[in-house]
């Protein structure tokens, strides 16, 4: 997974166009290719960090759902409605986290 900043996207596109023009002239500057690789490497590193953070959020959400289910099962009758709502909220959060991880994996 890569995560480019706006400035990196612009710079990479500019360098790509420059490299394309040089390739047409058959005199590609290796500095252009190295600059693109540096940008790609930074984006891959940032993407890996963001993916690890998403996995942590997903694990925390799963734990929150388990806690909410246990709380609902052990709640007194007058507290059961609030516990059920807390469980549903935790499940919604888990679904959003799982979707985010799935999008990041593809």
Coordinates of C-alpha atoms in Angstrom, one line a residue, residues 45-83:
X45 CA 6.8 3.4 4.1
X46 CA 4.0 5.7 5.0
X47 CA 1.5 3.3 3.6
X48 CA 2.9 0.5 5.7
X49 CA 2.6 2.6 8.8
X50 CA -1.0 3.6 8.0
X51 CA -1.9 -0.1 7.3
X52 CA -0.5 -1.1 10.7
X53 CA -2.5 1.6 12.4
X54 CA -5.7 0.4 10.6
X55 CA -5.0 -3.2 11.8
X56 CA -4.6 -1.8 15.4
X57 CA -7.9 0.1 15.1
X58 CA -9.6 -3.1 13.8
X59 CA -8.2 -5.2 16.7
X60 CA -9.3 -2.6 19.2
X61 CA -12.8 -2.5 17.6
X62 CA -13.1 -6.3 17.9
X63 CA -12.1 -6.1 21.6
X64 CA -14.7 -3.4 22.1
X65 CA -17.4 -5.5 20.5
X66 CA -16.5 -8.5 22.8
X67 CA -16.6 -6.2 25.8
X68 CA -19.9 -4.7 24.8
X69 CA -21.4 -8.2 24.2
X70 CA -20.3 -9.3 27.7
X71 CA -21.7 -6.2 29.2
X72 CA -25.0 -6.7 27.5
X73 CA -25.3 -10.3 28.7
X74 CA -24.5 -9.4 32.3
X75 CA -26.6 -6.2 32.4
X76 CA -29.5 -5.8 34.7
X77 CA -32.9 -5.6 33.1
X78 CA -33.1 -1.7 33.4
X79 CA -29.6 -1.3 31.9
X80 CA -30.0 -3.8 29.0
X81 CA -31.3 -1.3 26.4
X82 CA -28.4 1.0 27.0
X83 CA -26.0 -2.0 26.8

